[in-house]
Every structure is written in structure tokens, then in C-alpha cells.
Short mmCIF file of C-alpha atoms in Angstrom, two decimals:
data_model
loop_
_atom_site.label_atom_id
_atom_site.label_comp_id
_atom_site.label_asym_id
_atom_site.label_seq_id
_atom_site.Cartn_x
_atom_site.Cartn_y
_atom_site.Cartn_z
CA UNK A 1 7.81 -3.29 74.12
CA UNK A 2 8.17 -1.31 71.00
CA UNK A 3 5.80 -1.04 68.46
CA UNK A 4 5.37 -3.61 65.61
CA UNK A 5 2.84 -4.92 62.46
CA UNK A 6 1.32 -8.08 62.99
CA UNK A 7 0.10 -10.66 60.69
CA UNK A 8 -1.03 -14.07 60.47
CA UNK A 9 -1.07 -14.85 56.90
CA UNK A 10 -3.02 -18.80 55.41
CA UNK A 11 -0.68 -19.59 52.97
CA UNK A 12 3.18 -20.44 52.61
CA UNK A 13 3.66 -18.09 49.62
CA UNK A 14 2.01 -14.98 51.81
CA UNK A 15 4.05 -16.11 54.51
CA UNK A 16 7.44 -16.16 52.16
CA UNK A 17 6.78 -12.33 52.29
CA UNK A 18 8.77 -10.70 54.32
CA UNK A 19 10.80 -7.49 54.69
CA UNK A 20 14.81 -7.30 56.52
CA UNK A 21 12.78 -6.55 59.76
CA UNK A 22 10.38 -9.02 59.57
CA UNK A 23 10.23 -12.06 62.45
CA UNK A 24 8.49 -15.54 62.48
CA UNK A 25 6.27 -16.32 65.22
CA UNK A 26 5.22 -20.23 66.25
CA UNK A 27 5.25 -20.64 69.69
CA UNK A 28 6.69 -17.52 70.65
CA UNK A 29 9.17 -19.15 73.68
CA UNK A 30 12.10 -17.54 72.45
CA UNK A 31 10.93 -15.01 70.66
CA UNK A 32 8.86 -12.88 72.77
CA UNK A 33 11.37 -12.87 75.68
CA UNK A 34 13.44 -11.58 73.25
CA UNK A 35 11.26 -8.36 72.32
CA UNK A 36 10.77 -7.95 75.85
CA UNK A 37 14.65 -8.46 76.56
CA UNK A 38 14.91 -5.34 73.54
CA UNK A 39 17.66 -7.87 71.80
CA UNK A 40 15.07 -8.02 68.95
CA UNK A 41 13.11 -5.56 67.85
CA UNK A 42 11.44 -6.66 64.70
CA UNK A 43 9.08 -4.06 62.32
CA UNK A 44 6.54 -6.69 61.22
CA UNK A 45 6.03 -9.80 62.90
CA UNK A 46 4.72 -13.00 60.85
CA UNK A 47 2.57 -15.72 62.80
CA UNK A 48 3.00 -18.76 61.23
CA UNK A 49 0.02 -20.77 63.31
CA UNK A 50 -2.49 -20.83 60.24
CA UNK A 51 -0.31 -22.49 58.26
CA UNK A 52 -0.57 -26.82 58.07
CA UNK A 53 2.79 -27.82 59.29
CA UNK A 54 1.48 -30.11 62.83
CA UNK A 55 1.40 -33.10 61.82
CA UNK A 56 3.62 -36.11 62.30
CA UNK A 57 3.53 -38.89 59.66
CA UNK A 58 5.60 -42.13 59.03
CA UNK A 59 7.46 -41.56 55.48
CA UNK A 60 7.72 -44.72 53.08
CA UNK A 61 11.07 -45.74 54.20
CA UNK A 62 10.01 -46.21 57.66
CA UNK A 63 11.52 -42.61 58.90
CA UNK A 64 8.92 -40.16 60.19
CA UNK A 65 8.63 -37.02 59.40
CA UNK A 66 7.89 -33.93 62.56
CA UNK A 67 5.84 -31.13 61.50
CA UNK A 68 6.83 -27.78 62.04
CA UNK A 69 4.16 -26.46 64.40
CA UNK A 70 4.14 -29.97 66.23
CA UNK A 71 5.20 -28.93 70.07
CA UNK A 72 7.78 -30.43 71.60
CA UNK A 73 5.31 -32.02 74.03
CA UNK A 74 3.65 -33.68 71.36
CA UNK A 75 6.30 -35.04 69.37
CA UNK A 76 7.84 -36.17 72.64
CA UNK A 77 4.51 -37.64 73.55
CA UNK A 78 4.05 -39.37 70.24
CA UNK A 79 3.67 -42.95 69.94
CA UNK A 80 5.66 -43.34 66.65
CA UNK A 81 8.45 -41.18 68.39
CA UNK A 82 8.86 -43.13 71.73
CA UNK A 83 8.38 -46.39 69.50
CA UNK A 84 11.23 -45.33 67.05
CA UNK A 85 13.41 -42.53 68.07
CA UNK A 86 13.62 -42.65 71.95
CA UNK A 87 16.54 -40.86 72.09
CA UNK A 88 14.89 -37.80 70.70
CA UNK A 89 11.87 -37.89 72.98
CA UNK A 90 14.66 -38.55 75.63
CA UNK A 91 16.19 -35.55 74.64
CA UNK A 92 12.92 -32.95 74.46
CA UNK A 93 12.09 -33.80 77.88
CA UNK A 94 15.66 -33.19 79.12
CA UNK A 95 14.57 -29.20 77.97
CA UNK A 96 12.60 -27.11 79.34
CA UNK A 97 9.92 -26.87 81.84
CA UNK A 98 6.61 -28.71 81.02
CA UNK A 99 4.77 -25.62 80.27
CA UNK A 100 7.00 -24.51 77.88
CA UNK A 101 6.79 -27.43 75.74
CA UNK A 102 3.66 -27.81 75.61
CA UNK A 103 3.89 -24.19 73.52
CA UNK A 104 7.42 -24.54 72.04
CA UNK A 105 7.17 -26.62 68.26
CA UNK A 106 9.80 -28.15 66.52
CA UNK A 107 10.72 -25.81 63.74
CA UNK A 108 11.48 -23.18 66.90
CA UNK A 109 13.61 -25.25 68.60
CA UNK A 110 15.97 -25.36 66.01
CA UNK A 111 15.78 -21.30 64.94
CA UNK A 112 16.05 -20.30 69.13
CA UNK A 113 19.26 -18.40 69.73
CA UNK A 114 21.68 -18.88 72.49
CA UNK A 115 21.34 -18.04 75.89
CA UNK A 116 24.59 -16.33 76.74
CA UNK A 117 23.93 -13.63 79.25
CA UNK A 118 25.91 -11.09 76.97
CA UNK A 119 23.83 -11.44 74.33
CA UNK A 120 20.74 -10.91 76.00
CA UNK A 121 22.08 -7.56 77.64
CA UNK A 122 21.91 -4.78 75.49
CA UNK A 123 24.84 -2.66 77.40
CA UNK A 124 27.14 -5.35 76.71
CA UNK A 125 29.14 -5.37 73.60
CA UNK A 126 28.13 -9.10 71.71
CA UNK A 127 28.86 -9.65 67.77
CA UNK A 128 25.84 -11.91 67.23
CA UNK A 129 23.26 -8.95 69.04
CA UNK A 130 24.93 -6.23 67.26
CA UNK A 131 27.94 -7.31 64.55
CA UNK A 132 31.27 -5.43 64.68
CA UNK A 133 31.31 -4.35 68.70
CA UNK A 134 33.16 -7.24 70.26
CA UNK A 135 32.63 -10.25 72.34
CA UNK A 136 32.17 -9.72 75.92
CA UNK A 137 32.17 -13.47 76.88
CA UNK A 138 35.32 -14.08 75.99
CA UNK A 139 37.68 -13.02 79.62
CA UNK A 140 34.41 -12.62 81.10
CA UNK A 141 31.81 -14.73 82.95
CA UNK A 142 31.81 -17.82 80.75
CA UNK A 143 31.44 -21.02 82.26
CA UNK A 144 28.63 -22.28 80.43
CA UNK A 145 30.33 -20.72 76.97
CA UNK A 146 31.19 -23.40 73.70
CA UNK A 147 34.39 -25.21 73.77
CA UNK A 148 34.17 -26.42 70.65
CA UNK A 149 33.60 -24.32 67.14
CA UNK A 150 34.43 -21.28 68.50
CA UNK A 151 35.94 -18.08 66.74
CA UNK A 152 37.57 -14.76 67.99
CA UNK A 153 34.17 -12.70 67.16
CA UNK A 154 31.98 -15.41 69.71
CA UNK A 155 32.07 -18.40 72.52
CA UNK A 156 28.60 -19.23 72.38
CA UNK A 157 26.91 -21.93 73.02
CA UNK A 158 23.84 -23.12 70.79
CA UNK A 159 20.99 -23.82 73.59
CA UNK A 160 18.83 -26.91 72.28
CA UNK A 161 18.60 -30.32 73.51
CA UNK A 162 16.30 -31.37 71.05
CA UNK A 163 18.58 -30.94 67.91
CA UNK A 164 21.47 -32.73 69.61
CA UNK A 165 19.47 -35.80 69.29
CA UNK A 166 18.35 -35.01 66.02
CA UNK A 167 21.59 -34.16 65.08
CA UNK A 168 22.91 -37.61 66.01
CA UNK A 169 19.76 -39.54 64.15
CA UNK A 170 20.92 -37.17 60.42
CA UNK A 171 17.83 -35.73 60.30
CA UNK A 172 16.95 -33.64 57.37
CA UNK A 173 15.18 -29.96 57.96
CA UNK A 174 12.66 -29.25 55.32
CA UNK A 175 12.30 -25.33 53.80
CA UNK A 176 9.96 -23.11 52.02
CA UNK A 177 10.81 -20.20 50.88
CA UNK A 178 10.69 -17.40 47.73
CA UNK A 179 12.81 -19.70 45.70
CA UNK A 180 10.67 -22.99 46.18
CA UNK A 181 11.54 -26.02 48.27
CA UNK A 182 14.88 -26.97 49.65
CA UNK A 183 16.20 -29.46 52.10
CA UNK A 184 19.40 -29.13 54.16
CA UNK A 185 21.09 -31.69 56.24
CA UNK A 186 20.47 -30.92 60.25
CA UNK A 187 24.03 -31.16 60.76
CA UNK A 188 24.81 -28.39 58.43
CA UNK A 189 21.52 -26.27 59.38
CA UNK A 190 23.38 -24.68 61.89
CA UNK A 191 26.57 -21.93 60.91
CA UNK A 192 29.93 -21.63 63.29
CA UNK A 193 29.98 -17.96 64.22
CA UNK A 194 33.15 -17.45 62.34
CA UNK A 195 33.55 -14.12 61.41
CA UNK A 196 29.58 -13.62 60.91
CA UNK A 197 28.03 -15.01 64.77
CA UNK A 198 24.99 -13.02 64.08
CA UNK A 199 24.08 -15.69 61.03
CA UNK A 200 23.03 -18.85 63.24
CA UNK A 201 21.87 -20.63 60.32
CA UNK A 202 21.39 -20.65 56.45
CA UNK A 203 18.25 -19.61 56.40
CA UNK A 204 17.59 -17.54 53.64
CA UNK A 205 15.19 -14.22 53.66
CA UNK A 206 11.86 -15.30 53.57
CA UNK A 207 12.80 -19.14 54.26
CA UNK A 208 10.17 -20.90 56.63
CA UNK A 209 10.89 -24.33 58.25
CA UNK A 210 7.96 -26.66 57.07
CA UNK A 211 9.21 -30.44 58.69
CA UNK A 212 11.99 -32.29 59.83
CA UNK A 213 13.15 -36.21 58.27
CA UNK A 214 13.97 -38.34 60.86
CA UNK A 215 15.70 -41.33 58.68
CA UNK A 216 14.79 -44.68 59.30
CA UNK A 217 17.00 -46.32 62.14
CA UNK A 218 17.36 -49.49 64.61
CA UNK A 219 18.81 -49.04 68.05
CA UNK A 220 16.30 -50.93 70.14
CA UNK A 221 17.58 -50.39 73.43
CA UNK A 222 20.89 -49.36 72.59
CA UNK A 223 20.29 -45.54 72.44
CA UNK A 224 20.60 -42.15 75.40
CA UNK A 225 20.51 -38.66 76.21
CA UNK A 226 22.78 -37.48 78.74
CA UNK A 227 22.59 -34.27 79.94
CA UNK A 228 24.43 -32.82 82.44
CA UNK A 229 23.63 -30.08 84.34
CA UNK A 230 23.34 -27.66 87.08
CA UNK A 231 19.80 -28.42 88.27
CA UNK A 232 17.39 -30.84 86.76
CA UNK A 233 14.57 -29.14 85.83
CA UNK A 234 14.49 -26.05 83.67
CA UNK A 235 18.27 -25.68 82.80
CA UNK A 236 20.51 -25.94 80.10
CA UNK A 237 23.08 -28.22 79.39
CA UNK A 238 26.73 -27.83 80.51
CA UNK A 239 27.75 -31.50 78.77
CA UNK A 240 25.16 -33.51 76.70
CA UNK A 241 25.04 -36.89 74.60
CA UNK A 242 23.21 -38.33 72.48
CA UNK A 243 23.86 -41.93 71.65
CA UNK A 244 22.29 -44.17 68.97
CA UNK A 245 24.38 -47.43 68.27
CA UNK A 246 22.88 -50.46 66.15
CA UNK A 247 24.14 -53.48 67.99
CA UNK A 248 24.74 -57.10 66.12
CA UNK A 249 26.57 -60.14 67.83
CA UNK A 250 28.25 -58.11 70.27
CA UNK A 251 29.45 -55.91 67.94
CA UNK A 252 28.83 -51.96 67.14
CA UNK A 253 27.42 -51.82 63.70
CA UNK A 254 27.33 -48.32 63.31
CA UNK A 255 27.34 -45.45 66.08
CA UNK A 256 25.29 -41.63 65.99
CA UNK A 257 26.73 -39.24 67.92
CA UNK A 258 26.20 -36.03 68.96
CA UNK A 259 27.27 -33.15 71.91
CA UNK A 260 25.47 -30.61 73.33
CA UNK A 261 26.35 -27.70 76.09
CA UNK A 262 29.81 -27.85 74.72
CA UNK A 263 29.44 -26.15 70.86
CA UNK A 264 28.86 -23.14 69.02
CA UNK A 265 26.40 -25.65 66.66
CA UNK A 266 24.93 -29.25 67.83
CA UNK A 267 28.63 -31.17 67.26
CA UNK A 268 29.48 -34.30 65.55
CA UNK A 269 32.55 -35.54 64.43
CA UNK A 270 31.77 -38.41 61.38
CA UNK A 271 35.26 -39.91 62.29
CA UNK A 272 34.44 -40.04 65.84
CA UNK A 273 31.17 -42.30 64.62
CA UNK A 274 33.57 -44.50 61.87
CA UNK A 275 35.83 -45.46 65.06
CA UNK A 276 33.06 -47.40 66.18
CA UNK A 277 32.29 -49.77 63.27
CA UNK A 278 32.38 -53.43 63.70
CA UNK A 279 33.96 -53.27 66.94
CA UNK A 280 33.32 -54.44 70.35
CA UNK A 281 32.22 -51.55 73.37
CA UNK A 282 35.83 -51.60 75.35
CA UNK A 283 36.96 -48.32 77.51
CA UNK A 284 39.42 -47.97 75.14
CA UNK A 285 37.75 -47.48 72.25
CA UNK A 286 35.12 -45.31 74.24
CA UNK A 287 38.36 -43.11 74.99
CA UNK A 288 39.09 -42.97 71.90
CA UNK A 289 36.07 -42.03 70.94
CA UNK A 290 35.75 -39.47 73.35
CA UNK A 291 39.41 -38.05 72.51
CA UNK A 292 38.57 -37.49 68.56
CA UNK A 293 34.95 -35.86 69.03
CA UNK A 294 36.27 -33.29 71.33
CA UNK A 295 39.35 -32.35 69.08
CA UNK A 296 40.19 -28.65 68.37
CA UNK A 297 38.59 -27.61 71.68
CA UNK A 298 39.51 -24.15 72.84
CA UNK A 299 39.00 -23.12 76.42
CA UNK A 300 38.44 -19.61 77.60
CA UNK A 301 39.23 -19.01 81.58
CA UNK A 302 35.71 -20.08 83.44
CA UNK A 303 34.41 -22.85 81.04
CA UNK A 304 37.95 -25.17 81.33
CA UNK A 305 35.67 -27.73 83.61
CA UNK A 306 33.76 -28.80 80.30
CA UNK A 307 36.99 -30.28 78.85
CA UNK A 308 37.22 -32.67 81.70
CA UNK A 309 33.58 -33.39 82.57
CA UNK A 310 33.34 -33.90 79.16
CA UNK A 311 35.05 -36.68 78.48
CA UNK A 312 33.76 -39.08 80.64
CA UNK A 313 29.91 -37.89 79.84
CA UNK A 314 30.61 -38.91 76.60
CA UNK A 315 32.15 -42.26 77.92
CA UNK A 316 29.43 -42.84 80.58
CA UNK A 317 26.79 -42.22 77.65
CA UNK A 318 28.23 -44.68 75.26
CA UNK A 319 28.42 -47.34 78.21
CA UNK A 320 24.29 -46.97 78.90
CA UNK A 321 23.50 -46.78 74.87
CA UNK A 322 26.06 -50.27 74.23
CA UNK A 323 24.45 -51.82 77.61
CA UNK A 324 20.67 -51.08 76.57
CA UNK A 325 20.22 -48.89 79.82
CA UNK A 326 18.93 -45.44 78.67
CA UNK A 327 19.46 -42.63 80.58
CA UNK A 328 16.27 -41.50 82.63
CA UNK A 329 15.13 -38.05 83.11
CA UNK A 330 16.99 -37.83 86.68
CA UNK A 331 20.01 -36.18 88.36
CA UNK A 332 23.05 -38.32 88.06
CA UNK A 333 26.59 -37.89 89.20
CA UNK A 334 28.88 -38.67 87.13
CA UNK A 335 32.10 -40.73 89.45
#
């Protein structure tokens, strides 16, 4: 470990004060394995515990609002959660190991970085680790590397199982920072490497995550997260879905969607959603479906498998969400 300042300041505006070498600390389950790693090596770093952000209320319009500091063990444990957004508490304990949710919060999930092996080896040449010296993923060992919203500098893939789901439900992430208050849309929280893979999200300096919207919604039943992959407990996701769909007469009012294991970013397609609108569940439309949210996908030697497994996760996941049969936390094969 090298050395570093510590702090744990008791209010947001103390907190907001940071220097370029400055790090946030909640739970510390990315973070710290980081340090040790030597991928970050931060001057000053800024516990955040002190600060009020664990609580998890219902908002006026029937949404509910995630502190934070909540852990992922308590907002998947909630009763307002598993009453309202299943799919989400569905998706936290698809992550993980127990003991590491019941540290990891909410507003950590979404800043963790990814967990390609080239980034997390300092003699390897990685853009996002150290900007300008290359990609080493890309020809190399990449089976588990992003498909989808991928760029020249970085393959990627963004780790978190949570903010699939909460990408699918719209949720809205909540800042503080030097400036004031902001909000940002979850599904634009998150940046495509492009030419800059070492900016994850738009954060800016001295921004702090206070709460994440969860808008009110009304699957019953009809809702899933699918995750696919190598072992079941403790791994991350080679394919994931998250379903929502609000179901009237037979008919798909309106569909949330959302993949994980296969992006650079938690992906969603709004036109893949719109094909779903006041129509019937069919295979063809599921297809079709399935055909427009994976469009633009780029393969890179090892991680061609996604592009077919994916397909018929996504199909097998909006099947369970339009047939009220939720995915359970269990291995699966997919036929």
C-alpha cells in the first residue's frame, strides 16, 4: 500500500472538497482492492460514512427513492423494494457474494470500475488505467470483454448487476457537488469509452452521489433478471436481462429493458422497448426484439459466443417476465 491522507468529513459541502487525487470511500469493495491491486493510488482519501445518505423512502409519486450509503443487502432486503421493484432486488442478489453486500451501498455500485484483467494489471498497457498506452484486451484474452459500445481505445465491460435493473426501471441518480444539486438520468450516468475510457461517468470533480429515483412502475409478476454465467455464486455476468413489462388484456403495454455482461455501459435500446407496445408476446416479436437491442455489436476474437448466447437470453428473459415466472437465483441452461 502506498501512503495516503485520510478523512471522514460530517457535511456534504466538506465532503465537495477535494483535490485531482482525491478518492471517495463508502463501502470500500472496489476501492480498496484497487489500492492494493496499485491501479489506484489516490493522495487523500474521503470517507463518506458520516454523511446521511442510508435511508430508503417512498417519494410522493409512489417511486422510492435508495440512499446512497444503503447496502446492497439492505435495499435488496427492503420491504418496499421486493414489494415494488423485484427485478432490482432480483438483480442485487444475482452480484456478489453475501458478505460483500452486506458492505457494498448503492451509490458504489454504480461508481465500481470494470473488472477486465488488463486493467487491473499494472504491466499491461490499458487506456482507462493509464490513457494514451493502448488496449491490451483487444487480440488478447477477452471472452468476457463488451460487445456492444465499444471503441478502438477499450472492450470493456461495465461490471454491475445492480444498475442493469435500474437501468431498465429509468431511474434517476441524484448529485451533490461544488456547483449545487444536479440529477442525471441512470441511463446516461454512465460514458462509452470513446476516445476518453478512463472517464466512466460524468461525474464532475468534487461530485458525490447522494440517492437514486426509482420511478413509479407496475409489473406485478411480469418482471426478471437473467444472468448468465460461469458459476453461480460470486461471478460476473457473461449475458444479463432485465425485464419489466406492464401487462393489460394480453397485451404488452409498455416494456423496460436492459443488458448486462455484454456493454461498455448498462445497454438499452428505447426502440428495442417501443417494438413492444400494444402488442401480444409472440417469438417473433421477441426476435425482433432481441435483433434491434443488440445492433452495432462488434466482436473481438474470444468474446464471439456472447453474440449468440445472447440472443436467446434476451428471448428466454422476455418469455419468464410476459409469463409472470421470474427468474430465481439458480443455475439455468439455457436450450
Amino acid at each position: 500500500m502506498r501512503n495516503f491522507s485520510y478523512s471522514r468529513p460530517g457535511t456534504f459541502d466538506e465532503a465537495c472538497r477535494v483535490t485531482e487525487h482525491t478518492r471517495f470511500l463508502a463501502g470500500g469493495t472496489n476501492l480498496i482492492d484497487l489500492m492494493k491491486s496499485d491501479v489506484e493510488r489516490p493522495a487523500h482519501v474521503t470517507d463518506l460514512k458520516s454523511l446521511s445518505m442510508n435511508q430508503i423512502e417512498e417519494l410522493p409519486d409512489g417511486g422510492l427513492r435508495l440512499g446512497a450509503l444503503a447496502t446492497n443487502a439492505d435495499t435488496s432486503a427492503h420491504p418496499l423494494v421486493i414489494r415494488h421493484f423485484p427485478v432490482l432486488a432480483s438483480a442485487i442478489l444475482a452480484g456478489a457474494s453475501p458478505q460483500i453486500r452486506n458492505v457494498a451501498t448503492n451509490g458504489g455500485n454504480l461508481n465500481q470500475r470494470t473488472r477486465c484483467h488488463y486493467f487491473y494489471d499494472p504491466d499491461m498497457v490499458c487506456n482507462k488505467r493509464s490513457p494514451g498506452t493502448g488496449c491490451s484486451a483487444r487480440g488478447g484474452r477477452n471472452r468476457i470483454m463488451a460487445v456492444l459500445g465499444t471503441s478502438e481505445a477499450c472492450i470493456a465491460t461495465f461490471p454491475s448487476d445492480m444498475c442493469v435493473a435500474l437501468a431498465a426501471l429509468n431511474a434517476t441518480v441524484n448529485l451533490h457537488g461544488p456547483k449545487g444539486e444536479r440529477s442525471v438520468a441512470l441511463r446516461d450516468y454512465h460514458r462509452l469509452p470513446g476516445e476518453a475510457p478512463w472517464i466512466d461517468n460524468v461525474l464532475q470533480p468534487g461530485e458525490i452521489v447522494t440517492s437514486i429515483d426509482l420511478p413509479s412502475v407496475s409489473f406485478g409478476e411480469h418482471y426478471t433478471y437473467l444472468k448468465i454465467r460461469d458459476r453461480l455464486s460470486f461471478a460476473f455476468s457473461i449475458v444479463s436481462v432485465a425485464v419489466g413489462l406492464e401487462m393489460e388484456s394480453g397485451l404488452i403495454r409498455r416494456g423496460y429493458l436492459a443488458l448486462g455482461g455484454v456493454g461498455t455501459k448498462p445497454w438499452c435500446v428505447p426502440e428495442a422497448e417501443a417494438l413492444m407496445k400494444d402488442k401480444p408476446p409472440s417469438h417473433s416479436l421477441f426476435r425482433d426484439v432481441a435483433e434491434r437491442i443488440l445492433e452495432g455489436a462488434v466482436v473481438d476474437r474470444d468474446n464471439a459466443a456472447k453474440l449468440k448466447l445472447a440472443p436467446r437470453v434476451i428471448e428466454r428473459a422476455l418469455w419468464q417476465a410476459a409469463e409472470g415466472t421470474p427468474q430465481s437465483q439458480t443455475c439455468k441452461t439455457i436450450r
